[in-house]
GROMACS .gro file of C-alpha atoms in nm:
model
  153
    1PRO     CA    1   0.000   0.000   0.000
    2ALA     CA    2   0.086   0.369  -0.031
    3ILE     CA    3   0.150   0.409   0.341
    4TYR     CA    4   0.472   0.209   0.310
    5GLU     CA    5   0.597   0.441   0.036
    6GLY     CA    6   0.525   0.744   0.256
    7MET     CA    7   0.696   0.589   0.558
    8LYS     CA    8   0.997   0.502   0.341
    9ILE     CA    9   1.035   0.869   0.241
   10THR     CA   10   0.991   0.985   0.602
   11LEU     CA   11   1.248   0.740   0.737
   12SER     CA   12   1.499   0.828   0.464
   13HIS     CA   13   1.474   1.197   0.559
   14LEU     CA   14   1.509   1.109   0.928
   15VAL     CA   15   1.821   0.902   0.869
   16SER     CA   16   1.980   1.165   0.641
   17ASN     CA   17   1.912   1.443   0.895
   18VAL     CA   18   2.058   1.242   1.183
   19ALA     CA   19   2.362   1.151   0.975
   20ASP     CA   20   2.433   1.510   0.865
   21SER     CA   21   2.297   1.746   1.131
   22ASN     CA   22   2.479   2.048   0.976
   23ALA     CA   23   2.254   2.027   0.671
   24VAL     CA   24   1.944   2.091   0.880
   25ASP     CA   25   1.838   2.457   0.886
   26THR     CA   26   1.736   2.487   1.249
   27MET     CA   27   1.767   2.816   1.435
   28GLU     CA   28   1.816   2.797   1.811
   29TYR     CA   29   1.566   3.074   1.891
   30PRO     CA   30   1.584   3.290   2.109
   31GLU     CA   31   1.957   3.240   2.164
   32GLU     CA   32   2.014   3.284   1.791
   33GLN     CA   33   1.833   3.575   1.628
   34PRO     CA   34   1.745   3.592   1.258
   35SER     CA   35   1.986   3.799   1.053
   36ASP     CA   36   1.782   3.830   0.736
   37ILE     CA   37   1.530   4.096   0.845
   38THR     CA   38   1.474   4.330   0.552
   39GLU     CA   39   1.429   4.708   0.562
   40ARG     CA   40   1.062   4.667   0.471
   41TYR     CA   41   0.993   4.467   0.787
   42ARG     CA   42   0.753   4.647   1.021
   43GLY     CA   43   0.896   4.592   1.367
   44LEU     CA   44   0.837   4.771   1.692
   45HIS     CA   45   0.753   5.141   1.673
   46ARG     CA   46   0.983   5.431   1.753
   47LEU     CA   47   0.949   5.808   1.772
   48THR     CA   48   1.198   6.029   1.590
   49HIS     CA   49   1.382   6.343   1.696
   50ARG     CA   50   1.432   6.668   1.513
   51GLU     CA   51   1.779   6.803   1.442
   52ASP     CA   52   1.766   6.998   1.770
   53GLU     CA   53   1.692   6.668   1.954
   54SER     CA   54   1.334   6.769   2.037
   55ILE     CA   55   1.054   6.523   1.964
   56ALA     CA   56   0.930   6.540   1.605
   57CYS     CA   57   0.569   6.460   1.699
   58VAL     CA   58   0.330   6.758   1.704
   59ALA     CA   59   0.041   6.566   1.864
   60CYS     CA   60  -0.184   6.601   1.559
   61PHE     CA   61  -0.359   6.268   1.641
   62MET     CA   62  -0.345   6.155   1.276
   63CYS     CA   63  -0.166   5.830   1.368
   64ALA     CA   64  -0.420   5.753   1.639
   65THR     CA   65  -0.705   5.830   1.397
   66ALA     CA   66  -0.559   5.608   1.124
   67CYS     CA   67  -0.496   5.317   1.360
   68PRO     CA   68  -0.758   5.045   1.292
   69SER     CA   69  -0.705   4.878   1.630
   70GLY     CA   70  -0.708   5.197   1.837
   71CYS     CA   71  -0.386   5.113   2.019
   72ILE     CA   72  -0.224   5.461   2.009
   73PHE     CA   73  -0.294   5.696   2.300
   74ILE     CA   74  -0.186   6.061   2.280
   75GLU     CA   75  -0.227   6.339   2.535
   76ALA     CA   76  -0.121   6.678   2.397
   77THR     CA   77   0.043   6.974   2.568
   78GLU     CA   78   0.196   7.305   2.461
   79ARG     CA   79   0.565   7.310   2.368
   80GLU     CA   80   0.812   7.448   2.618
   81ASP     CA   81   1.022   7.620   2.351
   82GLY     CA   82   0.748   7.868   2.256
   83LYS     CA   83   0.670   7.731   1.909
   84ASP     CA   84   0.313   7.733   1.782
   85GLU     CA   85   0.301   7.356   1.781
   86LYS     CA   86   0.191   7.107   2.037
   87MET     CA   87   0.384   6.810   2.161
   88PRO     CA   88   0.273   6.486   2.322
   89LYS     CA   89   0.262   6.490   2.700
   90ARG     CA   90   0.186   6.118   2.679
   91PHE     CA   91   0.235   5.900   2.374
   92ALA     CA   92   0.174   5.530   2.426
   93ILE     CA   93   0.126   5.229   2.201
   94ASP     CA   94  -0.030   4.910   2.330
   95THR     CA   95   0.165   4.650   2.132
   96LEU     CA   96  -0.073   4.371   2.232
   97GLU     CA   97  -0.354   4.555   2.054
   98CYS     CA   98  -0.141   4.665   1.758
   99VAL     CA   99  -0.174   4.471   1.430
  100PHE     CA  100   0.151   4.623   1.292
  101CYS     CA  101  -0.022   4.744   0.975
  102GLY     CA  102   0.190   5.059   0.937
  103TYR     CA  103  -0.105   5.298   0.887
  104CYS     CA  104   0.026   5.519   1.168
  105VAL     CA  105   0.358   5.562   0.984
  106GLU     CA  106   0.183   5.650   0.658
  107ALA     CA  107  -0.055   5.895   0.827
  108CYS     CA  108   0.210   6.097   1.012
  109PRO     CA  109   0.275   6.430   0.836
  110ARG     CA  110   0.602   6.487   1.027
  111ASP     CA  111   0.758   6.140   0.987
  112ALA     CA  112   0.761   6.127   1.366
  113ILE     CA  113   0.668   5.761   1.399
  114ARG     CA  114   0.847   5.474   1.229
  115MET     CA  115   0.849   5.096   1.247
  116ASP     CA  116   1.210   5.033   1.145
  117THR     CA  117   1.362   4.917   1.473
  118GLY     CA  118   1.401   4.557   1.361
  119ILE     CA  119   1.263   4.446   1.699
  120PHE     CA  120   1.011   4.168   1.647
  121SER     CA  121   0.996   3.980   1.976
  122LEU     CA  122   0.852   4.139   2.287
  123ILE     CA  123   0.890   3.980   2.628
  124GLY     CA  124   0.695   4.064   2.940
  125ASN     CA  125   0.516   3.917   3.239
  126LYS     CA  126   0.231   4.165   3.271
  127ARG     CA  127   0.008   4.343   3.023
  128GLU     CA  128   0.163   4.676   3.127
  129ASP     CA  129   0.501   4.555   3.000
  130PHE     CA  130   0.366   4.569   2.645
  131VAL     CA  131   0.248   4.931   2.657
  132MET     CA  132   0.534   5.135   2.510
  133GLU     CA  133   0.544   5.486   2.654
  134LYS     CA  134   0.702   5.796   2.497
  135ASP     CA  135   1.042   5.753   2.665
  136GLN     CA  136   1.071   5.393   2.546
  137LEU     CA  137   0.966   5.485   2.192
  138LEU     CA  138   1.220   5.769   2.179
  139ALA     CA  139   1.499   5.540   2.302
  140HIS     CA  140   1.465   5.296   2.011
  141LYS     CA  141   1.699   5.351   1.716
  142GLY     CA  142   1.653   5.262   1.352
  143ALA     CA  143   1.801   4.923   1.270
  144PHE     CA  144   1.868   4.977   0.902
  145GLY     CA  145   2.153   5.220   0.848
  146GLU     CA  146   2.210   5.580   0.947
  147GLU     CA  147   1.946   5.768   1.143
  148LYS     CA  148   1.828   6.046   0.916
  149SER     CA  149   1.582   6.296   1.046
  150LEU     CA  150   1.321   6.331   0.775
  151ALA     CA  151   1.093   6.529   1.001
  152ARG     CA  152   0.936   6.813   0.812
  153LYS     CA  153   0.957   7.154   0.971
   0.00000   0.00000   0.00000
């Protein structure tokens, strides 16, 4: 019967893999991280800085409006440097709610939010560990080359 033919193929693969374990493409995750993440990969979010190191976000709420899962929370305040723009007093992203669609990045008129950190695995013990606040989002760096501030003035 056909089952013997299938078992023959399975056993031949098993024997060949045991005999030559270097030929098996197994990654020891999480000790070994993938190295083939492309620039188009949408990883964890980050907030960008302007050239004067101030936050590029002007709290326009366009990213929060565009977000289909409603995971972006912004609380606006006036800027301390006297400019006619606002800035976020609180900017948080609930990564457990996020679907990583990238709509927030496309909606931002100041290029203040990006998803180019290359971070794809999040670890935490409590739900609060997965809510990324403004300080955490500002601390992340871009993973793909030089950091270029594309924030429009």
